[in-house]
Coordinates of C-alpha atoms in Angstrom, one line a residue:
Chain A
X1 CA -80.4 -71.5 -112.6
X2 CA -79.6 -73.9 -110.2
X3 CA -75.7 -74.6 -110.0
X4 CA -75.1 -77.6 -111.6
X5 CA -72.9 -78.9 -108.7
X6 CA -75.5 -78.2 -106.1
X7 CA -77.7 -80.3 -107.9
X8 CA -75.3 -83.5 -108.4
X9 CA -74.8 -83.0 -104.7
X10 CA -78.2 -83.2 -104.0
X11 CA -78.6 -86.0 -105.9
X12 CA -75.7 -88.2 -104.3
X13 CA -77.2 -87.1 -101.0
X14 CA -80.6 -88.7 -101.7
X15 CA -79.2 -91.6 -103.4
X16 CA -76.4 -92.6 -101.6
X17 CA -78.3 -92.4 -98.1
X18 CA -81.1 -93.6 -99.5
X19 CA -83.5 -91.2 -98.7
X20 CA -86.9 -92.2 -99.0
X21 CA -89.1 -89.2 -97.9
X22 CA -87.0 -86.3 -99.6
X23 CA -86.4 -85.8 -103.1
X24 CA -83.4 -83.9 -104.7
X25 CA -85.3 -80.4 -105.6
X26 CA -86.8 -80.2 -102.1
X27 CA -83.2 -80.2 -100.7
X28 CA -82.2 -76.0 -100.1
X29 CA -78.5 -74.9 -100.7
X30 CA -78.5 -73.8 -97.1
X31 CA -80.1 -77.0 -95.7
X32 CA -78.0 -78.0 -92.5
X33 CA -77.1 -81.7 -93.0
X34 CA -75.6 -82.6 -89.7
X35 CA -77.2 -81.9 -86.5
X36 CA -80.5 -80.5 -87.9
X37 CA -82.2 -80.0 -91.3
X38 CA -81.6 -83.5 -92.7
X39 CA -80.0 -84.3 -89.2
X40 CA -77.2 -87.3 -91.0
X41 CA -75.1 -88.8 -88.4
X42 CA -71.5 -90.1 -88.5
X43 CA -72.6 -93.3 -90.2
X44 CA -74.2 -91.1 -92.9
X45 CA -71.4 -88.8 -92.9
X46 CA -69.1 -91.8 -93.7
X47 CA -71.0 -92.9 -96.6
X48 CA -71.1 -89.7 -97.9
X49 CA -67.4 -88.9 -97.8
X50 CA -66.7 -92.0 -99.0
X51 CA -69.2 -91.5 -102.5
X52 CA -67.7 -88.0 -102.6
X53 CA -63.9 -88.9 -102.4
X54 CA -64.5 -90.7 -105.6
X55 CA -66.9 -88.8 -107.0
X56 CA -64.7 -86.0 -107.2
X57 CA -61.2 -87.4 -106.5
X58 CA -60.9 -85.0 -103.3
X59 CA -60.0 -86.3 -99.9
X60 CA -61.2 -85.1 -96.8
X61 CA -58.6 -85.3 -93.8
X62 CA -60.2 -85.4 -90.6
X63 CA -63.7 -85.7 -88.7
X64 CA -63.5 -82.1 -88.1
X65 CA -63.1 -81.2 -92.0
X66 CA -65.7 -83.5 -92.9
X67 CA -68.1 -81.9 -90.3
X68 CA -67.1 -78.4 -91.2
X69 CA -67.5 -79.7 -95.6
X70 CA -71.1 -81.1 -94.4
X71 CA -72.6 -78.2 -92.9
X72 CA -74.7 -77.6 -95.9
X73 CA -74.8 -78.5 -99.6
X74 CA -73.4 -74.7 -100.5
X75 CA -70.6 -75.5 -98.1
X76 CA -69.9 -79.0 -99.6
X77 CA -70.1 -76.8 -103.4
X78 CA -67.5 -74.6 -101.8
X79 CA -65.2 -77.0 -100.4
X80 CA -65.6 -79.7 -103.5
X81 CA -64.9 -76.7 -105.9
X82 CA -61.6 -75.8 -104.0
X83 CA -60.1 -79.1 -104.0
X84 CA -61.3 -81.0 -107.2
X85 CA -59.9 -80.8 -110.5
X86 CA -62.4 -78.7 -112.4
X87 CA -62.7 -81.4 -115.0
X88 CA -64.7 -83.4 -112.6
X89 CA -67.0 -80.9 -111.6
X90 CA -70.2 -80.8 -113.7
X91 CA -70.8 -78.3 -116.5
Chain B
X1 CA -75.1 -100.8 -63.9
X2 CA -74.6 -101.1 -60.1
X3 CA -70.9 -100.9 -58.3
X4 CA -69.6 -104.1 -57.7
X5 CA -67.8 -104.5 -54.4
X6 CA -63.9 -105.0 -54.0
X7 CA -62.2 -107.8 -55.2
X8 CA -57.8 -108.4 -55.3
X9 CA -55.6 -108.2 -58.2
X10 CA -53.3 -111.2 -57.7
X11 CA -51.5 -110.3 -60.9
X12 CA -51.1 -108.4 -63.6
X13 CA -49.1 -107.8 -66.9
X14 CA -49.0 -106.7 -70.4
X15 CA -47.7 -106.4 -73.6
X16 CA -47.5 -103.1 -75.9
X17 CA -45.2 -102.0 -78.7
X18 CA -42.8 -100.6 -75.7
X19 CA -42.7 -104.2 -74.5
X20 CA -43.9 -105.5 -70.7
X21 CA -45.6 -103.4 -68.2
X22 CA -42.1 -102.4 -66.6
X23 CA -40.8 -101.4 -69.8
X24 CA -43.6 -99.8 -71.0
X25 CA -43.9 -97.8 -67.8
X26 CA -40.5 -96.8 -67.8
X27 CA -40.5 -95.6 -71.6
X28 CA -43.8 -93.9 -70.9
X29 CA -42.1 -91.9 -68.2
X30 CA -39.3 -90.7 -70.9
X31 CA -42.1 -89.8 -73.2
X32 CA -41.3 -92.1 -75.6
X33 CA -43.9 -92.4 -78.4
X34 CA -44.5 -95.9 -80.0
X35 CA -46.6 -94.7 -82.6
X36 CA -45.2 -94.6 -86.1
X37 CA -46.4 -93.3 -89.7
X38 CA -47.3 -96.3 -91.9
X39 CA -49.7 -97.2 -94.4
X40 CA -53.2 -97.6 -93.2
X41 CA -53.7 -100.6 -95.3
X42 CA -50.4 -102.2 -95.1
X43 CA -48.9 -104.0 -98.4
X44 CA -52.2 -102.3 -100.0
X45 CA -50.5 -98.9 -99.3
X46 CA -53.0 -95.9 -98.2
X47 CA -52.0 -92.8 -96.5
X48 CA -49.7 -93.0 -93.7
X49 CA -51.2 -93.1 -90.2
X50 CA -49.7 -93.4 -86.5
X51 CA -49.6 -97.1 -85.5
X52 CA -47.7 -98.8 -83.1
X53 CA -47.3 -102.7 -83.5
X54 CA -45.9 -105.1 -81.3
X55 CA -41.7 -105.4 -82.0
X56 CA -41.2 -108.2 -84.7
X57 CA -45.1 -108.5 -85.8
X58 CA -45.9 -107.2 -89.4
X59 CA -49.3 -105.3 -89.8
X60 CA -50.5 -107.6 -92.6
X61 CA -52.7 -110.9 -91.6
X62 CA -50.9 -114.2 -91.2
X63 CA -52.0 -117.6 -90.8
X64 CA -51.8 -118.5 -88.4
X65 CA -51.8 -115.1 -87.1
X66 CA -48.3 -113.8 -86.1
X67 CA -50.1 -111.9 -82.6
X68 CA -49.6 -115.8 -81.1
X69 CA -46.4 -115.2 -79.8
X70 CA -46.7 -112.1 -77.9
X71 CA -49.6 -113.7 -76.2
X72 CA -47.6 -116.7 -75.5
X73 CA -44.9 -114.6 -73.5
X74 CA -48.0 -113.1 -71.5
X75 CA -49.2 -116.5 -70.8
X76 CA -46.0 -117.5 -69.3
X77 CA -45.9 -114.9 -67.0
X78 CA -48.9 -116.2 -65.4
X79 CA -48.5 -118.0 -62.1
X80 CA -50.3 -121.3 -61.9
X81 CA -51.8 -123.9 -64.2
X82 CA -55.0 -125.0 -64.6
X83 CA -56.6 -122.0 -66.3
X84 CA -60.0 -122.9 -67.8
X85 CA -60.9 -125.3 -65.3
X86 CA -64.0 -125.5 -63.2
X87 CA -62.6 -123.2 -60.5
X88 CA -60.5 -121.4 -62.7
X89 CA -62.4 -119.5 -65.1
X90 CA -61.1 -117.6 -68.1
X91 CA -63.0 -114.6 -69.3
X92 CA -61.8 -113.5 -72.8
X93 CA -62.2 -110.0 -73.7
X94 CA -61.4 -108.1 -77.4
X95 CA -63.1 -105.7 -79.8
X96 CA -61.6 -107.4 -83.1
X97 CA -60.2 -110.9 -81.9
X98 CA -59.2 -112.0 -85.5
X99 CA -61.5 -110.1 -87.7
X100 CA -59.0 -109.0 -89.9
X101 CA -58.1 -112.5 -91.1
X102 CA -61.6 -112.6 -92.9
X103 CA -60.4 -109.3 -94.5
X104 CA -57.2 -111.2 -95.7
X105 CA -59.3 -114.3 -96.8
X106 CA -61.5 -111.6 -99.0
X107 CA -58.4 -110.7 -100.3
X108 CA -56.2 -113.5 -101.0
X109 CA -58.7 -116.3 -101.1
X110 CA -56.8 -118.4 -98.5
X111 CA -59.4 -120.3 -96.2
X112 CA -56.7 -120.9 -93.8
X113 CA -57.6 -117.4 -92.5
X114 CA -61.1 -118.4 -91.9
X115 CA -60.2 -120.4 -88.9
X116 CA -59.3 -116.9 -86.9
X117 CA -61.6 -114.4 -88.3
X118 CA -64.8 -114.9 -85.8
X119 CA -64.7 -114.6 -82.0
X120 CA -65.7 -118.0 -81.1
X121 CA -63.1 -119.9 -83.4
X122 CA -60.5 -117.6 -82.8
X123 CA -61.1 -118.0 -79.1
X124 CA -61.1 -121.7 -79.5
X125 CA -58.2 -122.0 -81.3
X126 CA -56.2 -119.5 -79.0
X127 CA -57.3 -121.3 -75.8
X128 CA -55.8 -124.7 -77.2
X129 CA -52.9 -122.8 -78.0
X130 CA -52.6 -121.6 -74.6
X131 CA -53.3 -124.8 -72.6
X132 CA -56.5 -123.5 -71.3
X133 CA -59.9 -125.7 -70.3
X134 CA -63.1 -125.5 -71.5
X135 CA -64.2 -122.9 -69.0
X136 CA -63.7 -119.9 -70.9
X137 CA -66.0 -117.2 -71.7
X138 CA -65.7 -114.5 -74.9
X139 CA -67.0 -111.1 -74.3
X140 CA -66.9 -108.2 -76.7
X141 CA -68.0 -104.7 -76.0
X142 CA -65.8 -102.2 -78.1
X143 CA -63.3 -100.5 -76.2
X144 CA -64.7 -101.2 -73.0
X145 CA -64.6 -105.0 -73.4
X146 CA -61.9 -105.4 -70.7
X147 CA -64.4 -104.0 -68.1
X148 CA -66.7 -105.9 -69.0
X149 CA -64.6 -108.7 -68.1
X150 CA -63.5 -107.8 -65.0
X151 CA -67.0 -107.1 -63.9
X152 CA -68.1 -110.3 -64.6
X153 CA -65.1 -112.1 -63.2
X154 CA -65.3 -110.0 -60.1
X155 CA -69.0 -111.6 -59.6
X156 CA -68.2 -115.0 -60.5
X157 CA -65.8 -114.9 -57.5
X158 CA -68.2 -113.1 -55.2
X159 CA -70.7 -115.6 -56.2
X160 CA -68.3 -117.9 -55.0
X161 CA -68.1 -119.9 -58.3
X162 CA -64.5 -119.6 -58.8
X163 CA -61.4 -119.5 -56.4
X164 CA -59.2 -117.7 -59.0
X165 CA -60.4 -115.6 -62.2
X166 CA -58.2 -114.7 -65.3
X167 CA -59.2 -111.9 -67.5
X168 CA -57.3 -112.3 -70.6
X169 CA -57.7 -109.5 -73.6
X170 CA -56.2 -108.8 -76.5
X171 CA -56.3 -106.5 -80.1
X172 CA -53.9 -106.6 -82.3
X173 CA -54.4 -104.1 -85.4
X174 CA -54.6 -105.2 -89.0
X175 CA -55.8 -103.3 -92.3
X176 CA -59.1 -104.0 -91.9
X177 CA -59.3 -102.3 -88.4
X178 CA -57.3 -99.1 -89.5
X179 CA -59.1 -99.1 -92.6
X180 CA -62.6 -99.0 -90.7
X181 CA -61.0 -96.2 -88.3
X182 CA -59.5 -94.2 -91.4
X183 CA -63.3 -94.2 -93.2
X184 CA -64.7 -92.7 -90.3
X185 CA -61.7 -90.0 -90.3
X186 CA -60.8 -90.2 -86.9
X187 CA -57.8 -91.9 -88.2
X188 CA -55.7 -89.9 -90.2
X189 CA -52.5 -88.3 -90.9
X190 CA -52.1 -86.5 -87.2
X191 CA -50.8 -88.0 -84.6
X192 CA -53.1 -87.9 -81.3
X193 CA -52.5 -85.5 -78.8
X194 CA -54.8 -86.3 -75.8
X195 CA -57.2 -83.8 -74.5
X196 CA -55.4 -81.0 -76.5
X197 CA -57.9 -78.0 -77.6
X198 CA -56.8 -78.1 -81.2
X199 CA -58.4 -77.9 -84.7
X200 CA -58.5 -81.3 -85.6
X201 CA -58.8 -84.7 -83.8
X202 CA -56.9 -88.0 -84.4
X203 CA -56.5 -91.3 -82.8
X204 CA -53.4 -93.5 -83.3
X205 CA -53.8 -97.3 -83.4
X206 CA -51.8 -99.7 -81.4
X207 CA -51.4 -103.6 -80.3
X208 CA -52.0 -104.4 -76.9
X209 CA -52.4 -107.4 -74.9
X210 CA -52.9 -107.9 -71.1
X211 CA -54.1 -110.0 -68.3
X212 CA -55.5 -110.0 -64.5
X213 CA -55.7 -112.8 -62.2
X214 CA -58.4 -111.6 -59.6
X215 CA -59.2 -113.3 -56.4
X216 CA -61.3 -112.6 -53.4
X217 CA -58.5 -112.6 -51.1
X218 CA -55.0 -112.3 -52.5
X219 CA -52.9 -109.4 -54.1
X220 CA -51.6 -106.1 -53.2
X221 CA -53.9 -104.4 -55.3
X222 CA -57.8 -104.1 -55.1
X223 CA -60.4 -103.2 -57.4
X224 CA -62.8 -101.2 -54.7
X225 CA -65.5 -100.5 -57.2
X226 CA -66.5 -101.3 -60.9
X227 CA -69.1 -98.8 -63.2
X228 CA -70.6 -99.6 -66.7
X229 CA -72.6 -97.6 -67.8
X230 CA -74.5 -97.6 -71.9
X231 CA -75.9 -94.5 -73.1
X232 CA -77.3 -96.4 -75.9
X233 CA -77.4 -92.9 -78.0
X234 CA -75.7 -93.9 -81.1
X235 CA -73.6 -96.4 -83.2
X236 CA -70.6 -94.1 -83.1
X237 CA -71.4 -90.7 -80.8
X238 CA -72.1 -89.6 -77.4
X239 CA -74.8 -87.7 -75.7
X240 CA -73.8 -84.0 -77.1
X241 CA -74.4 -82.6 -73.2
X242 CA -71.9 -85.5 -71.8
X243 CA -74.4 -87.5 -69.6
X244 CA -73.1 -90.7 -70.2
X245 CA -69.6 -89.6 -69.2
X246 CA -70.9 -88.5 -65.8
X247 CA -73.6 -91.2 -64.9
X248 CA -70.8 -93.8 -65.1
X249 CA -68.3 -91.5 -63.0
X250 CA -70.9 -91.0 -60.5
X251 CA -71.3 -94.2 -58.5
X252 CA -67.3 -94.2 -58.4
X253 CA -67.3 -90.3 -57.0
X254 CA -68.8 -91.6 -54.3
X255 CA -66.7 -94.6 -53.6
X256 CA -63.9 -92.8 -53.6
X257 CA -64.6 -89.8 -51.2
X258 CA -61.7 -89.1 -49.3
X259 CA -59.3 -90.6 -50.9
X260 CA -56.4 -88.9 -52.9
X261 CA -56.8 -89.7 -56.1
X262 CA -55.3 -89.5 -59.7
X263 CA -56.7 -90.1 -62.9
X264 CA -56.3 -92.3 -65.9
X265 CA -58.3 -91.2 -68.6
X266 CA -59.1 -92.8 -72.3
X267 CA -57.9 -90.0 -74.2
X268 CA -57.5 -91.3 -77.7
X269 CA -56.8 -88.0 -79.4
X270 CA -60.2 -87.1 -80.7
X271 CA -61.8 -84.0 -80.0
X272 CA -65.4 -84.3 -78.8
X273 CA -65.2 -87.1 -76.9
X274 CA -61.8 -85.9 -75.4
X275 CA -63.5 -82.7 -74.1
X276 CA -66.5 -84.7 -72.9
X277 CA -64.8 -87.4 -71.1
X278 CA -62.0 -84.7 -69.2
X279 CA -65.2 -82.3 -68.4
X280 CA -66.9 -85.3 -66.8
X281 CA -63.7 -86.4 -65.1
X282 CA -62.7 -83.2 -63.8
X283 CA -66.2 -82.4 -62.3
X284 CA -66.6 -85.7 -60.8
X285 CA -63.0 -85.3 -59.6
X286 CA -62.1 -81.6 -59.1
X287 CA -58.3 -80.8 -58.7
X288 CA -57.3 -84.4 -59.4
X289 CA -54.6 -84.7 -62.2
X290 CA -55.4 -86.5 -65.4
X291 CA -53.4 -88.2 -67.7
X292 CA -53.8 -90.8 -70.9
X293 CA -51.2 -93.0 -72.4
X294 CA -52.7 -93.4 -75.9
X295 CA -50.5 -90.5 -77.2
X296 CA -47.7 -92.9 -77.3
X297 CA -49.1 -96.4 -77.4
X298 CA -52.3 -95.3 -79.7
X299 CA -55.7 -96.8 -78.8
X300 CA -55.6 -100.7 -77.9
X301 CA -59.2 -100.9 -78.4
X302 CA -61.0 -103.4 -76.3
X303 CA -57.9 -104.5 -74.6
X304 CA -56.9 -100.8 -73.6
X305 CA -58.6 -101.3 -70.0
X306 CA -56.6 -104.0 -69.2
X307 CA -53.7 -102.7 -70.5
X308 CA -53.8 -99.9 -68.8
X309 CA -54.7 -101.3 -65.5
X310 CA -51.1 -103.2 -65.6
X311 CA -49.7 -100.2 -66.4
X312 CA -51.3 -98.1 -63.6
X313 CA -50.4 -100.8 -61.4
X314 CA -47.1 -100.8 -62.5
X315 CA -47.1 -96.8 -61.6
X316 CA -48.4 -97.4 -58.3
X317 CA -45.7 -99.9 -57.5
X318 CA -43.2 -97.2 -58.5
X319 CA -44.9 -94.4 -57.2
X320 CA -44.7 -92.6 -60.5
X321 CA -47.3 -92.3 -63.2
X322 CA -46.4 -91.3 -66.8
X323 CA -48.0 -88.1 -67.9
X324 CA -49.9 -87.4 -71.0
X325 CA -47.4 -88.4 -73.6
X326 CA -48.1 -86.5 -76.7
X327 CA -50.6 -84.1 -75.1
X328 CA -50.0 -80.7 -75.7
X329 CA -51.6 -76.9 -74.2
X330 CA -53.6 -75.9 -73.9
X331 CA -55.9 -78.9 -72.6
X332 CA -59.7 -78.9 -72.8
X333 CA -59.1 -79.1 -68.7
X334 CA -56.5 -77.4 -66.6
X335 CA -55.7 -80.5 -64.2
X336 CA -54.4 -82.4 -67.6
X337 CA -51.2 -83.5 -66.5
X338 CA -48.3 -83.4 -69.6
X339 CA -45.7 -84.4 -67.1
X340 CA -44.8 -87.5 -65.0
X341 CA -46.8 -87.6 -61.9
X342 CA -45.5 -88.5 -58.1
X343 CA -47.7 -90.5 -56.6
X344 CA -46.6 -90.2 -52.7
X345 CA -49.5 -88.3 -52.0
X346 CA -52.0 -90.6 -53.7
X347 CA -53.9 -93.7 -52.5
X348 CA -56.0 -94.8 -55.5
X349 CA -56.6 -94.2 -59.0
X350 CA -59.6 -94.3 -61.3
X351 CA -59.3 -95.6 -64.8
X352 CA -61.8 -94.9 -67.2
X353 CA -62.5 -96.3 -70.8
X354 CA -65.2 -95.4 -73.5
X355 CA -66.2 -97.1 -76.7
X356 CA -68.5 -96.5 -79.6
X357 CA -72.3 -96.7 -78.9
X358 CA -71.8 -94.4 -75.8
X359 CA -70.6 -97.1 -73.5
X360 CA -68.7 -96.0 -70.5
X361 CA -66.4 -97.9 -67.9
X362 CA -64.3 -97.1 -64.8
X363 CA -62.9 -98.5 -62.1
X364 CA -61.1 -97.4 -58.8
X365 CA -57.8 -99.2 -57.9
X366 CA -56.0 -99.1 -54.7
X367 CA -53.3 -100.7 -52.6
X368 CA -54.7 -103.3 -50.7

């Protein structure tokens, strides 16, 4: 059964970045987000980080932390779980 | 862009949070750090981030802008009158002008802010305040803006279109500007440590304004060569192989052959750009000491090239250059100098700036 947080993140990525040629279901958990795979750039990362901070009430402190968190959807989920109030995570 | 040939500097000056050029130079030699933690959005709060304001100025916008008095002080240093007339053009450079005023208008609804919110309205107003005529050119190219002004002023002089040219640059930080860098996460709670190899990077932001009077044949300093190069790679990032940095420096390396140099780098405190820049500088100019001053002053954005030119001139007058204030070991390159340098054995400096969009700029400054 898919991880609900991973599923939620895939949906947020597609909608926030207005990706037209990919659906949430097509994104793999280990899909690289920056540099290869989805190949997001720093402006994409900015938009995504703002959305994630609002959605989960977390704070990403530096561009290096942002880059590490966005390494893949699985990395991102792990990062959010370690920092977010569990009540804000999808059940 | 091809090298421009030599032009003299008749006068230079700057204002920073540490004072005018002599005061700032002296404070940097003492390793003073002007940056202080302050809420990123000013009165609206937010994370404390390193920022440095000119003395007496508040961070939040006012109408008219509270950065006019320091610019008037700077203007008072300028010898001669008639700036902005046919033979004495002014090149105004900035990356932000009064853009913070637009954010102030959005927050407060006070239409008075709109008079300063765009480059043209801002410079028109400023020209009136500083007594300039109509021959004023406004230029903006992110953090290499000042270098662009220097190059265009040089070409106007060399074409015989002017007797002297004034390059004038200013950037005063505001919640709008700080908020943008904070959203990118390159402005955060950490203090900048230029060229230091560490886990997280951070810049600081600082107020800065400066001027340079250029002439064909008068002045104690000479801009021997200038170079601009734009990678056209991306809005914010550079090519990962550093090729853009190297391409900008290559013609200066040739022009500087035989000279005993020191290097004044851009050195904002970000990791990726700091590594690429220092590697390119140290490859083009091996065994040459490299310093950067934004660990104290913060990044003065589009004005940084002119602020740091004024400080480099002061260093060459005094025979001592400040080290990389705020830097730390290990650095990306062994020739990053953390302590002040004696310039007795040198006869020139390469000053470099880099900007969003993969824009790179540098010049070779020497005694005339």
